[in-house]
Protein backbone atom coordinates (compact mmCIF):
# COMPACT_ATOMS: atom_id res chain seq x y z
CA UNK A 1 0.00 0.00 0.00
CA UNK A 2 2.83 2.38 0.77
CA UNK A 3 4.12 2.01 -2.79
CA UNK A 4 0.81 3.47 -3.97
CA UNK A 5 0.78 6.19 -1.25
CA UNK A 6 -2.28 4.63 0.35
CA UNK A 7 -2.82 4.39 4.10
CA UNK A 8 -6.37 2.98 4.39
CA UNK A 9 -8.46 0.22 2.90
CA UNK A 10 -12.12 0.83 2.10
CA UNK A 11 -15.03 -1.54 2.77
CA UNK A 12 -12.60 -4.02 4.28
CA UNK A 13 -13.52 -7.00 6.43
CA UNK A 14 -11.39 -8.24 9.32
CA UNK A 15 -12.24 -11.42 11.18
CA UNK A 16 -10.58 -12.31 14.46
CA UNK A 17 -12.75 -15.45 14.42
CA UNK A 18 -11.21 -16.57 11.13
CA UNK A 19 -7.70 -16.12 12.53
CA UNK A 20 -8.75 -18.11 15.62
CA UNK A 21 -10.09 -20.93 13.44
CA UNK A 22 -6.80 -21.09 11.54
CA UNK A 23 -4.80 -21.06 14.80
CA UNK A 24 -6.97 -23.92 16.06
CA UNK A 25 -6.38 -25.86 12.84
CA UNK A 26 -2.61 -25.36 13.20
CA UNK A 27 -2.76 -26.65 16.80
CA UNK A 28 -4.72 -29.78 15.80
CA UNK A 29 -2.53 -32.83 16.55
CA UNK A 30 -4.61 -35.34 14.59
CA UNK A 31 -3.23 -35.00 11.05
CA UNK A 32 -6.32 -36.39 9.31
CA UNK A 33 -8.59 -34.06 11.29
CA UNK A 34 -6.33 -31.08 10.51
CA UNK A 35 -6.48 -31.90 6.79
CA UNK A 36 -10.25 -32.33 6.92
CA UNK A 37 -10.70 -29.00 8.66
CA UNK A 38 -8.22 -27.22 6.34
CA UNK A 39 -10.09 -28.50 3.29
CA UNK A 40 -13.41 -27.46 4.85
CA UNK A 41 -12.11 -23.93 5.49
CA UNK A 42 -10.82 -23.65 1.92
CA UNK A 43 -14.22 -24.80 0.61
CA UNK A 44 -15.89 -22.19 2.83
CA UNK A 45 -13.60 -19.46 1.52
CA UNK A 46 -14.46 -20.53 -2.04
CA UNK A 47 -18.19 -20.56 -1.39
CA UNK A 48 -20.84 -17.86 -1.32
CA UNK A 49 -19.78 -16.74 2.17
CA UNK A 50 -16.81 -14.93 0.65
CA UNK A 51 -17.38 -13.45 -2.76
CA UNK A 52 -14.43 -12.42 -4.93
CA UNK A 53 -15.41 -8.83 -4.15
CA UNK A 54 -14.68 -9.41 -0.46
CA UNK A 55 -11.17 -10.69 -1.16
CA UNK A 56 -10.16 -7.45 -2.95
CA UNK A 57 -10.67 -3.95 -1.58
CA UNK A 58 -9.89 -0.40 -2.61
CA UNK A 59 -6.94 1.30 -0.99
CA UNK A 60 -6.96 5.04 -0.50
CA UNK A 61 -5.23 8.09 0.86
CA UNK A 62 -7.18 10.32 3.25
CA UNK A 63 -7.15 14.00 2.25
CA UNK A 64 -10.48 15.46 3.45
CA UNK A 65 -11.95 12.73 1.24
CA UNK A 66 -10.88 9.32 0.05
CA UNK A 67 -8.42 9.45 -2.82
CA UNK A 68 -8.55 5.92 -4.23
CA UNK A 69 -5.12 4.64 -5.20
CA UNK A 70 -5.96 1.19 -6.51
CA UNK A 71 -6.84 -2.25 -5.15
CA UNK A 72 -5.23 -4.69 -2.76
CA UNK A 73 -6.16 -7.89 -1.02
CA UNK A 74 -8.49 -7.56 1.96
CA UNK A 75 -6.94 -7.62 5.42
CA UNK A 76 -8.42 -11.05 6.20
CA UNK A 77 -6.62 -12.40 3.12
CA UNK A 78 -3.31 -10.82 4.20
CA UNK A 79 -3.70 -12.35 7.68
CA UNK A 80 -4.24 -15.84 6.20
CA UNK A 81 -1.22 -15.37 3.94
CA UNK A 82 1.01 -14.66 6.96
CA UNK A 83 0.18 -17.87 8.86
CA UNK A 84 1.78 -21.25 8.13
CA UNK A 85 -1.44 -23.30 8.12
CA UNK A 86 -1.49 -25.24 4.86
CA UNK A 87 0.24 -28.60 4.52
CA UNK A 88 2.78 -29.20 1.81
CA UNK A 89 3.18 -32.53 0.00
CA UNK A 90 5.41 -33.81 2.83
CA UNK A 91 2.97 -32.82 5.59
CA UNK A 92 4.84 -29.71 6.82
CA UNK A 93 2.93 -26.51 7.53
CA UNK A 94 3.66 -23.57 5.24
CA UNK A 95 2.24 -20.18 4.39
CA UNK A 96 0.08 -20.08 1.26
CA UNK A 97 2.77 -18.16 -0.64
CA UNK A 98 5.20 -21.04 -0.13
CA UNK A 99 2.88 -23.56 -1.79
CA UNK A 100 1.77 -24.35 -5.30
CA UNK A 101 -1.40 -26.06 -6.50
CA UNK A 102 -0.66 -29.25 -8.39
CA UNK A 103 -1.68 -28.50 -11.95
CA UNK A 104 -0.31 -29.69 -15.30
CA UNK A 105 1.54 -26.35 -15.67
CA UNK A 106 3.10 -26.63 -12.20
CA UNK A 107 4.11 -30.25 -12.76
CA UNK A 108 5.73 -29.34 -16.07
CA UNK A 109 7.79 -26.68 -14.31
CA UNK A 110 8.54 -28.24 -10.91
CA UNK A 111 8.16 -31.95 -11.61
CA UNK A 112 5.82 -34.50 -10.08
CA UNK A 113 7.53 -34.89 -6.69
CA UNK A 114 8.16 -31.29 -5.65
CA UNK A 115 7.41 -30.88 -1.92
CA UNK A 116 6.04 -27.37 -2.50
CA UNK A 117 2.62 -28.60 -3.65
CA UNK A 118 -0.44 -28.25 -1.45
CA UNK A 119 -1.04 -31.66 0.16
CA UNK A 120 -3.18 -33.84 -2.11
CA UNK A 121 -5.62 -34.73 0.71
CA UNK A 122 -6.45 -31.01 0.98
CA UNK A 123 -6.33 -30.12 -2.70
CA UNK A 124 -8.45 -33.09 -3.75
CA UNK A 125 -10.85 -33.06 -0.81
CA UNK A 126 -14.50 -33.84 -1.53
CA UNK A 127 -16.60 -30.95 -2.70
CA UNK A 128 -17.66 -29.22 -5.85
CA UNK A 129 -14.73 -29.86 -8.25
CA UNK A 130 -15.46 -26.67 -10.18
CA UNK A 131 -14.83 -24.63 -7.00
CA UNK A 132 -11.98 -26.67 -5.53
CA UNK A 133 -9.20 -24.21 -6.36
CA UNK A 134 -11.19 -21.03 -5.59
CA UNK A 135 -10.34 -21.09 -1.86
CA UNK A 136 -6.57 -21.25 -2.42
CA UNK A 137 -6.87 -18.57 -5.11
CA UNK A 138 -8.56 -16.19 -2.66
CA UNK A 139 -5.52 -16.40 -0.40
CA UNK A 140 -2.98 -15.97 -3.16
CA UNK A 141 -2.48 -19.42 -4.66
CA UNK A 142 -3.30 -20.25 -8.22
CA UNK A 143 -2.76 -23.12 -10.58
CA UNK A 144 -0.29 -21.10 -12.59
CA UNK A 145 3.32 -21.31 -11.46
CA UNK A 146 4.82 -17.93 -10.61
CA UNK A 147 7.54 -16.80 -12.97
CA UNK A 148 9.71 -15.30 -10.20
CA UNK A 149 11.85 -17.86 -8.41
CA UNK A 150 10.92 -20.61 -10.86
CA UNK A 151 14.54 -21.33 -11.77
CA UNK A 152 15.44 -22.05 -8.14
CA UNK A 153 12.66 -24.65 -7.79
CA UNK A 154 12.86 -26.24 -11.23
CA UNK A 155 14.13 -29.84 -11.22
mmCIF file of C-alpha atoms in Angstrom:
data_model
loop_
_atom_site.group_PDB
_atom_site.id
_atom_site.type_symbol
_atom_site.label_atom_id
_atom_site.label_comp_id
_atom_site.label_asym_id
_atom_site.label_seq_id
_atom_site.Cartn_x
_atom_site.Cartn_y
_atom_site.Cartn_z
ATOM 1 C CA UNK A 1 0.000 0.000 0.000
ATOM 2 C CA UNK A 2 2.826 2.379 0.770
ATOM 3 C CA UNK A 3 4.123 2.006 -2.789
ATOM 4 C CA UNK A 4 0.812 3.472 -3.975
ATOM 5 C CA UNK A 5 0.780 6.189 -1.250
ATOM 6 C CA UNK A 6 -2.277 4.629 0.354
ATOM 7 C CA UNK A 7 -2.823 4.387 4.101
ATOM 8 C CA UNK A 8 -6.370 2.976 4.389
ATOM 9 C CA UNK A 9 -8.464 0.222 2.897
ATOM 10 C CA UNK A 10 -12.117 0.829 2.104
ATOM 11 C CA UNK A 11 -15.031 -1.542 2.772
ATOM 12 C CA UNK A 12 -12.599 -4.015 4.281
ATOM 13 C CA UNK A 13 -13.516 -6.999 6.428
ATOM 14 C CA UNK A 14 -11.387 -8.242 9.322
ATOM 15 C CA UNK A 15 -12.238 -11.418 11.183
ATOM 16 C CA UNK A 16 -10.578 -12.315 14.465
ATOM 17 C CA UNK A 17 -12.747 -15.446 14.417
ATOM 18 C CA UNK A 18 -11.209 -16.565 11.129
ATOM 19 C CA UNK A 19 -7.702 -16.124 12.526
ATOM 20 C CA UNK A 20 -8.752 -18.113 15.618
ATOM 21 C CA UNK A 21 -10.090 -20.932 13.441
ATOM 22 C CA UNK A 22 -6.798 -21.088 11.540
ATOM 23 C CA UNK A 23 -4.802 -21.061 14.796
ATOM 24 C CA UNK A 24 -6.967 -23.916 16.059
ATOM 25 C CA UNK A 25 -6.383 -25.859 12.841
ATOM 26 C CA UNK A 26 -2.613 -25.364 13.200
ATOM 27 C CA UNK A 27 -2.755 -26.647 16.802
ATOM 28 C CA UNK A 28 -4.715 -29.784 15.802
ATOM 29 C CA UNK A 29 -2.527 -32.825 16.552
ATOM 30 C CA UNK A 30 -4.609 -35.344 14.587
ATOM 31 C CA UNK A 31 -3.230 -34.998 11.054
ATOM 32 C CA UNK A 32 -6.317 -36.393 9.314
ATOM 33 C CA UNK A 33 -8.595 -34.064 11.286
ATOM 34 C CA UNK A 34 -6.329 -31.084 10.512
ATOM 35 C CA UNK A 35 -6.476 -31.901 6.790
ATOM 36 C CA UNK A 36 -10.250 -32.329 6.917
ATOM 37 C CA UNK A 37 -10.697 -28.997 8.659
ATOM 38 C CA UNK A 38 -8.223 -27.223 6.345
ATOM 39 C CA UNK A 39 -10.085 -28.504 3.288
ATOM 40 C CA UNK A 40 -13.411 -27.456 4.845
ATOM 41 C CA UNK A 41 -12.114 -23.931 5.485
ATOM 42 C CA UNK A 42 -10.821 -23.652 1.921
ATOM 43 C CA UNK A 43 -14.224 -24.799 0.607
ATOM 44 C CA UNK A 44 -15.889 -22.190 2.830
ATOM 45 C CA UNK A 45 -13.599 -19.457 1.518
ATOM 46 C CA UNK A 46 -14.461 -20.526 -2.040
ATOM 47 C CA UNK A 47 -18.193 -20.560 -1.388
ATOM 48 C CA UNK A 48 -20.838 -17.864 -1.321
ATOM 49 C CA UNK A 49 -19.782 -16.738 2.172
ATOM 50 C CA UNK A 50 -16.811 -14.926 0.650
ATOM 51 C CA UNK A 51 -17.378 -13.450 -2.757
ATOM 52 C CA UNK A 52 -14.434 -12.423 -4.929
ATOM 53 C CA UNK A 53 -15.407 -8.831 -4.151
ATOM 54 C CA UNK A 54 -14.677 -9.413 -0.458
ATOM 55 C CA UNK A 55 -11.173 -10.691 -1.164
ATOM 56 C CA UNK A 56 -10.161 -7.450 -2.951
ATOM 57 C CA UNK A 57 -10.675 -3.947 -1.579
ATOM 58 C CA UNK A 58 -9.894 -0.398 -2.612
ATOM 59 C CA UNK A 59 -6.940 1.301 -0.991
ATOM 60 C CA UNK A 60 -6.964 5.038 -0.497
ATOM 61 C CA UNK A 61 -5.233 8.085 0.857
ATOM 62 C CA UNK A 62 -7.179 10.323 3.249
ATOM 63 C CA UNK A 63 -7.146 13.999 2.249
ATOM 64 C CA UNK A 64 -10.484 15.457 3.446
ATOM 65 C CA UNK A 65 -11.950 12.734 1.244
ATOM 66 C CA UNK A 66 -10.883 9.318 0.055
ATOM 67 C CA UNK A 67 -8.419 9.446 -2.819
ATOM 68 C CA UNK A 68 -8.555 5.920 -4.232
ATOM 69 C CA UNK A 69 -5.116 4.645 -5.204
ATOM 70 C CA UNK A 70 -5.964 1.188 -6.513
ATOM 71 C CA UNK A 71 -6.841 -2.253 -5.147
ATOM 72 C CA UNK A 72 -5.229 -4.690 -2.757
ATOM 73 C CA UNK A 73 -6.162 -7.895 -1.016
ATOM 74 C CA UNK A 74 -8.490 -7.562 1.960
ATOM 75 C CA UNK A 75 -6.939 -7.619 5.421
ATOM 76 C CA UNK A 76 -8.416 -11.054 6.200
ATOM 77 C CA UNK A 77 -6.619 -12.395 3.116
ATOM 78 C CA UNK A 78 -3.308 -10.825 4.195
ATOM 79 C CA UNK A 79 -3.703 -12.355 7.675
ATOM 80 C CA UNK A 80 -4.236 -15.837 6.203
ATOM 81 C CA UNK A 81 -1.218 -15.368 3.941
ATOM 82 C CA UNK A 82 1.008 -14.656 6.963
ATOM 83 C CA UNK A 83 0.183 -17.867 8.859
ATOM 84 C CA UNK A 84 1.780 -21.252 8.125
ATOM 85 C CA UNK A 85 -1.440 -23.300 8.125
ATOM 86 C CA UNK A 86 -1.489 -25.242 4.855
ATOM 87 C CA UNK A 87 0.243 -28.600 4.522
ATOM 88 C CA UNK A 88 2.777 -29.204 1.807
ATOM 89 C CA UNK A 89 3.185 -32.526 0.003
ATOM 90 C CA UNK A 90 5.410 -33.815 2.826
ATOM 91 C CA UNK A 91 2.965 -32.815 5.595
ATOM 92 C CA UNK A 92 4.840 -29.713 6.821
ATOM 93 C CA UNK A 93 2.926 -26.511 7.532
ATOM 94 C CA UNK A 94 3.663 -23.567 5.243
ATOM 95 C CA UNK A 95 2.242 -20.180 4.392
ATOM 96 C CA UNK A 96 0.083 -20.085 1.264
ATOM 97 C CA UNK A 97 2.772 -18.160 -0.637
ATOM 98 C CA UNK A 98 5.199 -21.043 -0.128
ATOM 99 C CA UNK A 99 2.876 -23.557 -1.794
ATOM 100 C CA UNK A 100 1.767 -24.349 -5.303
ATOM 101 C CA UNK A 101 -1.396 -26.060 -6.503
ATOM 102 C CA UNK A 102 -0.664 -29.252 -8.387
ATOM 103 C CA UNK A 103 -1.679 -28.501 -11.954
ATOM 104 C CA UNK A 104 -0.306 -29.689 -15.297
ATOM 105 C CA UNK A 105 1.545 -26.348 -15.673
ATOM 106 C CA UNK A 106 3.100 -26.633 -12.204
ATOM 107 C CA UNK A 107 4.111 -30.254 -12.755
ATOM 108 C CA UNK A 108 5.727 -29.336 -16.067
ATOM 109 C CA UNK A 109 7.795 -26.679 -14.314
ATOM 110 C CA UNK A 110 8.540 -28.239 -10.914
ATOM 111 C CA UNK A 111 8.159 -31.955 -11.606
ATOM 112 C CA UNK A 112 5.820 -34.497 -10.079
ATOM 113 C CA UNK A 113 7.532 -34.893 -6.689
ATOM 114 C CA UNK A 114 8.156 -31.289 -5.654
ATOM 115 C CA UNK A 115 7.406 -30.884 -1.916
ATOM 116 C CA UNK A 116 6.040 -27.374 -2.496
ATOM 117 C CA UNK A 117 2.620 -28.595 -3.645
ATOM 118 C CA UNK A 118 -0.445 -28.252 -1.450
ATOM 119 C CA UNK A 119 -1.039 -31.658 0.162
ATOM 120 C CA UNK A 120 -3.178 -33.840 -2.106
ATOM 121 C CA UNK A 121 -5.622 -34.726 0.714
ATOM 122 C CA UNK A 122 -6.449 -31.014 0.983
ATOM 123 C CA UNK A 123 -6.333 -30.117 -2.702
ATOM 124 C CA UNK A 124 -8.451 -33.093 -3.755
ATOM 125 C CA UNK A 125 -10.854 -33.065 -0.808
ATOM 126 C CA UNK A 126 -14.504 -33.838 -1.526
ATOM 127 C CA UNK A 127 -16.599 -30.947 -2.696
ATOM 128 C CA UNK A 128 -17.658 -29.222 -5.850
ATOM 129 C CA UNK A 129 -14.733 -29.865 -8.250
ATOM 130 C CA UNK A 130 -15.460 -26.669 -10.181
ATOM 131 C CA UNK A 131 -14.834 -24.627 -7.004
ATOM 132 C CA UNK A 132 -11.976 -26.675 -5.526
ATOM 133 C CA UNK A 133 -9.198 -24.212 -6.362
ATOM 134 C CA UNK A 134 -11.188 -21.032 -5.590
ATOM 135 C CA UNK A 135 -10.336 -21.094 -1.861
ATOM 136 C CA UNK A 136 -6.570 -21.247 -2.417
ATOM 137 C CA UNK A 137 -6.873 -18.572 -5.108
ATOM 138 C CA UNK A 138 -8.563 -16.186 -2.662
ATOM 139 C CA UNK A 139 -5.522 -16.398 -0.403
ATOM 140 C CA UNK A 140 -2.975 -15.965 -3.163
ATOM 141 C CA UNK A 141 -2.482 -19.420 -4.665
ATOM 142 C CA UNK A 142 -3.296 -20.252 -8.225
ATOM 143 C CA UNK A 143 -2.764 -23.122 -10.578
ATOM 144 C CA UNK A 144 -0.288 -21.103 -12.586
ATOM 145 C CA UNK A 145 3.319 -21.312 -11.461
ATOM 146 C CA UNK A 146 4.816 -17.927 -10.609
ATOM 147 C CA UNK A 147 7.538 -16.805 -12.966
ATOM 148 C CA UNK A 148 9.712 -15.300 -10.204
ATOM 149 C CA UNK A 149 11.854 -17.859 -8.411
ATOM 150 C CA UNK A 150 10.922 -20.611 -10.862
ATOM 151 C CA UNK A 151 14.540 -21.328 -11.772
ATOM 152 C CA UNK A 152 15.442 -22.047 -8.145
ATOM 153 C CA UNK A 153 12.656 -24.648 -7.795
ATOM 154 C CA UNK A 154 12.859 -26.237 -11.234
ATOM 155 C CA UNK A 155 14.126 -29.841 -11.217
#
